[in-house]
């Protein structure tokens, strides 16, 4: 999986080109076995590390309205999907770490009341969200990023009179809070790496076409995140009213990027070509060490939400067809 980068002629041209022109065209099939193996091992290690440290309220800043807002801002600024997912990861890690620190601080150790601090956070939340996008744009593997001049103009158009100094302070605060570590792996990266490995193992898989569908499926899952995972929880527990203990344990499932990527690819493969679907599920299971049934369950829930109430859920695929 190689990203070819082609710089535009001028800065103005860079900001005016369309998303399809953004220099992040994917070329699958160019990576060697050793590179793919390293990528896969590294992603798996980071995913396990994240799951070990996951907090009970993780995912609180991936609500639909916020996800939609970030995607729309990225679209308006002609940034690619990578930036949107990366911004969500930065925002989520920053806010959870910041709030966890504030809530654990004794009252006598704070100069202001907790209520006053939270009120200021709410007032500056739009700036925090935009700063997350701005930082993410600097990590994306293309030449376009949001500088402070562009940021100020864009925010002014939205009715926010933030200065360059305020933007810089917000950026520094996020970086310090996260110990200057913002290069988290986002779900799109997991999808891309698994697809590259999938294509390497089975040359008959139409990876470029599948990737286009998977991008749309992943966006759908993020926009319907709570609904999809609520249905998955009910499916896994076989209970319409899961207990608090079951919900608490399920947080690690919601934060598992490898499972998410496998479920997204399986869903995309079903939409693209049902005839080879079970083979792709088996291959994904072999690559990720996640059971085929878990991948099927996740894909089933996603497909059910995509189809809505148009047809009975049982008609999507039967147990006989997927085994």
mmCIF file of C-alpha atoms in Angstrom:
data_model
loop_
_atom_site.group_PDB
_atom_site.id
_atom_site.type_symbol
_atom_site.label_atom_id
_atom_site.label_comp_id
_atom_site.label_asym_id
_atom_site.label_seq_id
_atom_site.Cartn_x
_atom_site.Cartn_y
_atom_site.Cartn_z
ATOM 1 C CA UNK A 1 0.000 0.000 0.000
ATOM 2 C CA UNK A 2 1.842 3.082 -1.245
ATOM 3 C CA UNK A 3 0.649 6.679 -1.252
ATOM 4 C CA UNK A 4 1.960 8.719 -4.184
ATOM 5 C CA UNK A 5 2.414 12.394 -3.341
ATOM 6 C CA UNK A 6 2.290 15.032 -6.049
ATOM 7 C CA UNK A 7 2.672 18.635 -4.954
ATOM 8 C CA UNK A 8 0.431 21.243 -6.643
ATOM 9 C CA UNK A 9 2.022 24.172 -8.424
ATOM 10 C CA UNK A 10 0.971 26.859 -5.956
ATOM 11 C CA UNK A 11 -0.534 27.186 -2.488
ATOM 12 C CA UNK A 12 -3.684 28.681 -4.018
ATOM 13 C CA UNK A 13 -3.969 25.728 -6.352
ATOM 14 C CA UNK A 14 -3.504 23.405 -3.412
ATOM 15 C CA UNK A 15 -6.465 24.909 -1.548
ATOM 16 C CA UNK A 16 -8.721 24.989 -4.603
ATOM 17 C CA UNK A 17 -8.273 21.439 -5.894
ATOM 18 C CA UNK A 18 -11.000 18.883 -5.322
ATOM 19 C CA UNK A 19 -10.845 15.908 -2.994
ATOM 20 C CA UNK A 20 -10.119 13.615 -5.913
ATOM 21 C CA UNK A 21 -7.114 15.776 -6.703
ATOM 22 C CA UNK A 22 -5.709 15.571 -3.195
ATOM 23 C CA UNK A 23 -2.379 13.833 -3.578
ATOM 24 C CA UNK A 24 -3.188 10.713 -1.638
ATOM 25 C CA UNK A 25 -3.995 8.209 -4.342
ATOM 26 C CA UNK A 26 -3.685 4.663 -3.078
ATOM 27 C CA UNK A 27 -1.650 2.111 -4.982
ATOM 28 C CA UNK A 28 -2.158 -1.375 -3.609
ATOM 29 C CA UNK A 29 0.129 -4.296 -4.316
ATOM 30 C CA UNK A 30 3.432 -2.414 -4.230
ATOM 31 C CA UNK A 31 4.534 -3.305 -0.689
ATOM 32 C CA UNK A 32 6.823 -6.255 -0.031
ATOM 33 C CA UNK A 33 6.017 -9.153 2.270
ATOM 34 C CA UNK A 34 8.425 -7.919 4.952
ATOM 35 C CA UNK A 35 6.947 -4.409 4.965
ATOM 36 C CA UNK A 36 3.416 -5.783 5.204
ATOM 37 C CA UNK A 37 4.401 -8.110 8.030
ATOM 38 C CA UNK A 38 5.962 -5.222 9.961
ATOM 39 C CA UNK A 39 2.893 -3.034 9.389
ATOM 40 C CA UNK A 40 0.555 -5.780 10.555
ATOM 41 C CA UNK A 41 2.559 -6.620 13.668
ATOM 42 C CA UNK A 42 2.899 -2.944 14.563
ATOM 43 C CA UNK A 43 -0.814 -2.217 14.137
ATOM 44 C CA UNK A 44 -1.787 -5.280 16.138
ATOM 45 C CA UNK A 45 0.577 -4.261 18.944
ATOM 46 C CA UNK A 46 -0.781 -0.710 19.061
ATOM 47 C CA UNK A 47 -4.343 -1.958 19.022
ATOM 48 C CA UNK A 48 -3.729 -4.297 21.962
ATOM 49 C CA UNK A 49 -1.921 -1.536 23.821
ATOM 50 C CA UNK A 50 -4.868 0.801 23.311
ATOM 51 C CA UNK A 51 -7.353 -1.835 24.473
ATOM 52 C CA UNK A 52 -5.340 -2.448 27.645
ATOM 53 C CA UNK A 53 -5.588 1.242 28.534
ATOM 54 C CA UNK A 54 -9.133 1.869 27.370
ATOM 55 C CA UNK A 55 -11.351 3.891 29.726
ATOM 56 C CA UNK A 56 -14.987 3.259 30.508
ATOM 57 C CA UNK A 57 -16.073 6.466 28.762
ATOM 58 C CA UNK A 58 -13.933 5.961 25.658
ATOM 59 C CA UNK A 59 -15.847 6.803 22.513
ATOM 60 C CA UNK A 60 -17.803 9.616 24.158
ATOM 61 C CA UNK A 61 -16.462 12.089 21.604
ATOM 62 C CA UNK A 62 -17.453 10.015 18.588
ATOM 63 C CA UNK A 63 -21.108 10.991 18.675
ATOM 64 C CA UNK A 64 -22.806 11.252 15.293
ATOM 65 C CA UNK A 65 -23.198 15.048 15.241
ATOM 66 C CA UNK A 66 -19.539 15.585 16.105
ATOM 67 C CA UNK A 67 -18.354 13.000 13.570
ATOM 68 C CA UNK A 68 -20.540 14.560 10.897
ATOM 69 C CA UNK A 69 -19.270 18.040 11.776
ATOM 70 C CA UNK A 70 -15.624 17.003 11.439
ATOM 71 C CA UNK A 71 -16.240 15.187 8.148
ATOM 72 C CA UNK A 72 -18.065 18.223 6.747
ATOM 73 C CA UNK A 73 -15.293 20.633 7.814
ATOM 74 C CA UNK A 74 -12.703 18.370 6.161
ATOM 75 C CA UNK A 75 -14.817 18.248 3.029
ATOM 76 C CA UNK A 76 -15.174 22.033 2.982
ATOM 77 C CA UNK A 77 -11.411 22.455 3.396
ATOM 78 C CA UNK A 78 -10.743 19.775 0.765
ATOM 79 C CA UNK A 79 -8.959 17.459 3.164
ATOM 80 C CA UNK A 80 -8.978 13.709 2.715
ATOM 81 C CA UNK A 81 -10.691 11.078 4.857
ATOM 82 C CA UNK A 82 -7.489 10.237 6.714
ATOM 83 C CA UNK A 83 -7.498 13.723 8.259
ATOM 84 C CA UNK A 84 -11.076 13.371 9.493
ATOM 85 C CA UNK A 85 -10.452 10.052 11.252
ATOM 86 C CA UNK A 86 -7.149 11.268 12.657
ATOM 87 C CA UNK A 87 -8.816 14.436 13.996
ATOM 88 C CA UNK A 88 -11.422 12.304 15.763
ATOM 89 C CA UNK A 89 -8.681 10.227 17.402
ATOM 90 C CA UNK A 90 -6.767 13.326 18.526
ATOM 91 C CA UNK A 91 -9.903 14.961 19.902
ATOM 92 C CA UNK A 92 -11.014 11.788 21.692
ATOM 93 C CA UNK A 93 -7.631 11.157 23.347
ATOM 94 C CA UNK A 94 -7.200 14.819 24.289
ATOM 95 C CA UNK A 95 -10.636 15.317 25.822
ATOM 96 C CA UNK A 96 -10.687 12.038 27.756
ATOM 97 C CA UNK A 97 -7.216 12.625 29.169
ATOM 98 C CA UNK A 98 -7.991 16.241 30.031
ATOM 99 C CA UNK A 99 -11.309 15.461 31.720
ATOM 100 C CA UNK A 100 -9.899 12.443 33.558
ATOM 101 C CA UNK A 101 -7.161 14.670 34.971
ATOM 102 C CA UNK A 102 -9.607 17.369 36.035
ATOM 103 C CA UNK A 103 -12.029 14.955 37.678
ATOM 104 C CA UNK A 104 -9.243 13.255 39.640
ATOM 105 C CA UNK A 105 -7.852 16.545 40.934
ATOM 106 C CA UNK A 106 -8.890 17.418 44.516
ATOM 107 C CA UNK A 107 -10.988 20.573 44.856
ATOM 108 C CA UNK A 108 -8.364 22.339 46.984
ATOM 109 C CA UNK A 109 -5.805 21.801 44.236
ATOM 110 C CA UNK A 110 -7.795 23.738 41.652
ATOM 111 C CA UNK A 111 -7.675 27.498 41.246
ATOM 112 C CA UNK A 112 -11.181 27.451 39.748
ATOM 113 C CA UNK A 113 -14.266 25.405 40.456
ATOM 114 C CA UNK A 114 -14.862 22.358 38.286
ATOM 115 C CA UNK A 115 -18.037 23.953 36.950
ATOM 116 C CA UNK A 116 -16.132 27.029 35.810
ATOM 117 C CA UNK A 117 -13.469 24.915 34.100
ATOM 118 C CA UNK A 118 -16.055 22.799 32.278
ATOM 119 C CA UNK A 119 -17.888 25.937 31.166
ATOM 120 C CA UNK A 120 -14.703 27.298 29.609
ATOM 121 C CA UNK A 121 -14.103 23.970 27.875
ATOM 122 C CA UNK A 122 -17.580 24.140 26.359
ATOM 123 C CA UNK A 123 -17.027 27.692 25.191
ATOM 124 C CA UNK A 124 -13.754 26.748 23.506
ATOM 125 C CA UNK A 125 -14.908 23.369 22.212
ATOM 126 C CA UNK A 126 -15.305 24.543 18.599
ATOM 127 C CA UNK A 127 -11.724 25.827 18.671
ATOM 128 C CA UNK A 128 -10.562 22.523 20.171
ATOM 129 C CA UNK A 129 -12.304 20.540 17.431
ATOM 130 C CA UNK A 130 -10.838 22.707 14.693
ATOM 131 C CA UNK A 131 -7.361 22.511 16.227
ATOM 132 C CA UNK A 132 -7.643 18.708 16.186
ATOM 133 C CA UNK A 133 -8.419 18.894 12.468
ATOM 134 C CA UNK A 134 -5.538 21.299 11.913
ATOM 135 C CA UNK A 135 -3.081 19.014 13.719
ATOM 136 C CA UNK A 136 -4.382 15.978 11.843
ATOM 137 C CA UNK A 137 -3.889 17.768 8.529
ATOM 138 C CA UNK A 138 -0.206 18.138 9.346
ATOM 139 C CA UNK A 139 0.117 14.377 9.823
ATOM 140 C CA UNK A 140 -1.599 13.410 6.584
ATOM 141 C CA UNK A 141 0.691 12.104 3.877
ATOM 142 C CA UNK A 142 0.041 14.878 1.391
ATOM 143 C CA UNK A 143 1.243 18.450 0.906
ATOM 144 C CA UNK A 144 -1.911 20.227 2.037
ATOM 145 C CA UNK A 145 -2.349 21.262 5.644
ATOM 146 C CA UNK A 146 -4.346 24.002 7.323
ATOM 147 C CA UNK A 147 -2.105 26.936 8.233
ATOM 148 C CA UNK A 148 -3.217 29.634 10.681
ATOM 149 C CA UNK A 149 -4.171 32.123 7.968
ATOM 150 C CA UNK A 150 -6.545 29.622 6.379
ATOM 151 C CA UNK A 151 -7.836 28.579 9.797
ATOM 152 C CA UNK A 152 -8.640 32.137 10.897
ATOM 153 C CA UNK A 153 -10.440 32.912 7.634
ATOM 154 C CA UNK A 154 -12.470 29.729 7.797
ATOM 155 C CA UNK A 155 -13.469 30.225 11.434
ATOM 156 C CA UNK A 156 -14.430 33.834 10.735
ATOM 157 C CA UNK A 157 -16.758 32.568 7.990
ATOM 158 C CA UNK A 158 -18.425 30.389 10.634
ATOM 159 C CA UNK A 159 -18.827 33.383 12.928
ATOM 160 C CA UNK A 160 -15.920 32.697 15.309
ATOM 161 C CA UNK A 161 -13.425 35.529 15.796
ATOM 162 C CA UNK A 162 -10.449 33.501 16.947
ATOM 163 C CA UNK A 163 -6.992 35.005 16.472
ATOM 164 C CA UNK A 164 -3.829 33.291 15.281
ATOM 165 C CA UNK A 165 -2.542 33.514 18.847
ATOM 166 C CA UNK A 166 -5.606 31.641 20.135
ATOM 167 C CA UNK A 167 -5.093 28.953 17.494
ATOM 168 C CA UNK A 168 -1.454 28.558 18.441
ATOM 169 C CA UNK A 169 -2.262 28.361 22.160
ATOM 170 C CA UNK A 170 -4.925 25.724 21.490
ATOM 171 C CA UNK A 171 -2.494 23.688 19.392
ATOM 172 C CA UNK A 172 0.225 23.837 22.048
ATOM 173 C CA UNK A 173 -2.252 22.889 24.795
ATOM 174 C CA UNK A 174 -3.409 19.778 22.941
ATOM 175 C CA UNK A 175 0.166 18.757 22.134
ATOM 176 C CA UNK A 176 1.299 19.197 25.756
ATOM 177 C CA UNK A 177 -1.701 17.322 27.132
ATOM 178 C CA UNK A 178 -0.954 14.398 24.813
ATOM 179 C CA UNK A 179 2.799 14.567 25.501
ATOM 180 C CA UNK A 180 3.326 15.618 21.874
ATOM 181 C CA UNK A 181 2.170 12.162 20.750
ATOM 182 C CA UNK A 182 -0.664 12.574 18.241
ATOM 183 C CA UNK A 183 0.291 10.053 15.576
ATOM 184 C CA UNK A 184 -2.333 7.539 16.676
ATOM 185 C CA UNK A 185 -3.403 4.839 14.274
ATOM 186 C CA UNK A 186 -6.892 5.588 13.021
ATOM 187 C CA UNK A 187 -9.469 3.058 11.688
ATOM 188 C CA UNK A 188 -8.852 3.944 8.043
ATOM 189 C CA UNK A 189 -5.204 2.892 8.427
ATOM 190 C CA UNK A 190 -6.290 -0.495 9.782
ATOM 191 C CA UNK A 191 -8.664 -0.966 6.843
ATOM 192 C CA UNK A 192 -5.931 -0.078 4.351
ATOM 193 C CA UNK A 193 -3.329 -2.402 5.854
ATOM 194 C CA UNK A 194 -5.718 -5.363 6.142
ATOM 195 C CA UNK A 195 -6.814 -4.818 2.544
ATOM 196 C CA UNK A 196 -3.213 -4.735 1.359
ATOM 197 C CA UNK A 197 -2.501 -8.011 3.152
ATOM 198 C CA UNK A 198 -5.733 -9.474 1.810
ATOM 199 C CA UNK A 199 -4.761 -8.542 -1.741
ATOM 200 C CA UNK A 200 -1.246 -9.924 -1.246
ATOM 201 C CA UNK A 201 -2.610 -13.277 -0.039
ATOM 202 C CA UNK A 202 -5.300 -13.532 -2.724
ATOM 203 C CA UNK A 203 -4.604 -11.787 -6.017
ATOM 204 C CA UNK A 204 -8.174 -12.404 -7.216
ATOM 205 C CA UNK A 205 -9.586 -9.903 -4.724
ATOM 206 C CA UNK A 206 -10.402 -6.617 -6.568
ATOM 207 C CA UNK A 207 -8.740 -4.476 -3.899
ATOM 208 C CA UNK A 208 -9.098 -0.997 -5.514
ATOM 209 C CA UNK A 209 -12.846 -1.476 -6.083
ATOM 210 C CA UNK A 210 -13.287 -2.993 -2.639
ATOM 211 C CA UNK A 211 -11.370 -0.115 -1.056
ATOM 212 C CA UNK A 212 -13.755 2.449 -2.580
ATOM 213 C CA UNK A 213 -16.728 0.644 -1.044
ATOM 214 C CA UNK A 214 -14.991 0.157 2.300
ATOM 215 C CA UNK A 215 -14.338 3.891 2.601
ATOM 216 C CA UNK A 216 -18.071 4.492 2.349
ATOM 217 C CA UNK A 217 -18.894 1.644 4.735
ATOM 218 C CA UNK A 218 -16.443 2.943 7.340
ATOM 219 C CA UNK A 219 -17.968 6.415 7.163
ATOM 220 C CA UNK A 220 -21.417 4.888 7.565
ATOM 221 C CA UNK A 221 -20.286 2.905 10.618
ATOM 222 C CA UNK A 222 -18.830 6.024 12.224
ATOM 223 C CA UNK A 223 -21.978 8.042 11.572
ATOM 224 C CA UNK A 224 -24.141 5.229 12.978
ATOM 225 C CA UNK A 225 -21.572 4.115 15.555
ATOM 226 C CA UNK A 226 -23.732 3.956 18.676
ATOM 227 C CA UNK A 227 -26.658 2.312 16.908
ATOM 228 C CA UNK A 228 -24.488 -0.337 15.254
ATOM 229 C CA UNK A 229 -22.567 -1.232 18.408
ATOM 230 C CA UNK A 230 -25.768 -1.291 20.478
ATOM 231 C CA UNK A 231 -27.201 -3.859 18.064
ATOM 232 C CA UNK A 232 -23.933 -5.817 18.141
ATOM 233 C CA UNK A 233 -24.030 -5.847 21.960
ATOM 234 C CA UNK A 234 -27.578 -7.224 21.890
ATOM 235 C CA UNK A 235 -26.501 -9.858 19.347
ATOM 236 C CA UNK A 236 -23.457 -10.931 21.358
ATOM 237 C CA UNK A 237 -25.203 -11.047 24.739
ATOM 238 C CA UNK A 238 -28.450 -12.405 23.283
ATOM 239 C CA UNK A 239 -30.261 -9.983 25.551
ATOM 240 C CA UNK A 240 -32.404 -6.969 24.699
ATOM 241 C CA UNK A 241 -31.342 -5.371 27.991
ATOM 242 C CA UNK A 242 -27.628 -6.009 28.578
ATOM 243 C CA UNK A 243 -26.413 -5.483 32.134
ATOM 244 C CA UNK A 244 -24.108 -2.655 33.159
ATOM 245 C CA UNK A 245 -21.317 -5.188 33.596
ATOM 246 C CA UNK A 246 -21.820 -6.441 30.031
ATOM 247 C CA UNK A 247 -21.845 -2.863 28.724
ATOM 248 C CA UNK A 248 -18.641 -2.079 30.615
ATOM 249 C CA UNK A 249 -16.846 -5.105 29.151
ATOM 250 C CA UNK A 250 -18.149 -4.250 25.683
ATOM 251 C CA UNK A 251 -16.197 -0.967 25.618
ATOM 252 C CA UNK A 252 -13.099 -2.858 24.475
ATOM 253 C CA UNK A 253 -15.096 -4.284 21.562
ATOM 254 C CA UNK A 254 -16.174 -0.771 20.521
ATOM 255 C CA UNK A 255 -12.553 0.383 20.621
ATOM 256 C CA UNK A 256 -11.088 -2.621 18.768
ATOM 257 C CA UNK A 257 -9.849 -1.189 15.463
ATOM 258 C CA UNK A 258 -8.802 -4.577 14.070
ATOM 259 C CA UNK A 259 -12.323 -5.950 14.543
ATOM 260 C CA UNK A 260 -13.775 -2.766 13.051
ATOM 261 C CA UNK A 261 -11.533 -2.977 9.983
ATOM 262 C CA UNK A 262 -12.299 -6.668 9.463
ATOM 263 C CA UNK A 263 -16.040 -6.046 9.787
ATOM 264 C CA UNK A 264 -15.922 -3.127 7.361
ATOM 265 C CA UNK A 265 -13.974 -5.108 4.750
ATOM 266 C CA UNK A 266 -16.298 -8.104 5.120
ATOM 267 C CA UNK A 267 -19.295 -5.800 4.641
ATOM 268 C CA UNK A 268 -17.710 -4.192 1.583
ATOM 269 C CA UNK A 269 -16.897 -7.615 0.137
ATOM 270 C CA UNK A 270 -20.506 -8.742 0.599
ATOM 271 C CA UNK A 271 -21.768 -5.642 -1.217
ATOM 272 C CA UNK A 272 -19.222 -6.045 -4.014
ATOM 273 C CA UNK A 273 -19.399 -9.763 -4.684
ATOM 274 C CA UNK A 274 -21.302 -12.277 -2.588
ATOM 275 C CA UNK A 275 -19.831 -15.315 -4.371
ATOM 276 C CA UNK A 276 -16.374 -14.828 -2.834
ATOM 277 C CA UNK A 277 -17.587 -13.439 0.467
ATOM 278 C CA UNK A 278 -17.095 -16.485 2.702
ATOM 279 C CA UNK A 279 -13.578 -16.903 1.290
ATOM 280 C CA UNK A 280 -12.715 -13.310 2.185
ATOM 281 C CA UNK A 281 -14.140 -13.760 5.694
ATOM 282 C CA UNK A 282 -11.958 -16.845 6.168
ATOM 283 C CA UNK A 283 -8.911 -14.932 4.957
ATOM 284 C CA UNK A 284 -9.655 -11.989 7.270
ATOM 285 C CA UNK A 285 -10.013 -14.411 10.163
ATOM 286 C CA UNK A 286 -6.642 -15.955 9.334
ATOM 287 C CA UNK A 287 -4.967 -12.535 9.104
ATOM 288 C CA UNK A 288 -6.443 -11.039 12.287
ATOM 289 C CA UNK A 289 -6.907 -14.150 14.477
ATOM 290 C CA UNK A 290 -10.508 -12.995 15.005
ATOM 291 C CA UNK A 291 -13.052 -15.763 14.639
ATOM 292 C CA UNK A 292 -14.962 -15.854 11.385
ATOM 293 C CA UNK A 293 -18.225 -15.869 13.329
ATOM 294 C CA UNK A 294 -17.311 -12.601 15.085
ATOM 295 C CA UNK A 295 -16.555 -10.972 11.728
ATOM 296 C CA UNK A 296 -19.814 -12.318 10.299
ATOM 297 C CA UNK A 297 -21.789 -11.034 13.303
ATOM 298 C CA UNK A 298 -20.337 -7.565 12.894
ATOM 299 C CA UNK A 299 -20.911 -7.507 9.137
ATOM 300 C CA UNK A 300 -24.468 -8.725 9.677
ATOM 301 C CA UNK A 301 -25.237 -5.791 11.993
ATOM 302 C CA UNK A 302 -23.680 -3.261 9.593
ATOM 303 C CA UNK A 303 -25.568 -4.670 6.606
ATOM 304 C CA UNK A 304 -28.784 -4.668 8.607
ATOM 305 C CA UNK A 305 -28.393 -0.954 9.307
ATOM 306 C CA UNK A 306 -27.447 -0.198 5.700
ATOM 307 C CA UNK A 307 -30.550 -1.974 4.410
ATOM 308 C CA UNK A 308 -32.776 -0.498 7.101
ATOM 309 C CA UNK A 309 -36.289 -1.906 7.146
ATOM 310 C CA UNK A 310 -36.533 -2.520 3.414
ATOM 311 C CA UNK A 311 -36.350 -6.295 3.798
ATOM 312 C CA UNK A 312 -36.326 -8.805 6.655
ATOM 313 C CA UNK A 313 -32.819 -9.074 8.131
ATOM 314 C CA UNK A 314 -32.802 -12.823 7.590
ATOM 315 C CA UNK A 315 -32.825 -12.284 3.827
ATOM 316 C CA UNK A 316 -29.379 -10.663 3.853
ATOM 317 C CA UNK A 317 -27.683 -14.010 4.238
ATOM 318 C CA UNK A 318 -28.487 -17.227 5.992
ATOM 319 C CA UNK A 319 -26.341 -19.334 8.258
ATOM 320 C CA UNK A 320 -26.054 -21.966 5.539
ATOM 321 C CA UNK A 321 -24.793 -19.404 3.039
ATOM 322 C CA UNK A 322 -22.008 -17.960 5.193
ATOM 323 C CA UNK A 323 -20.537 -21.152 6.588
#
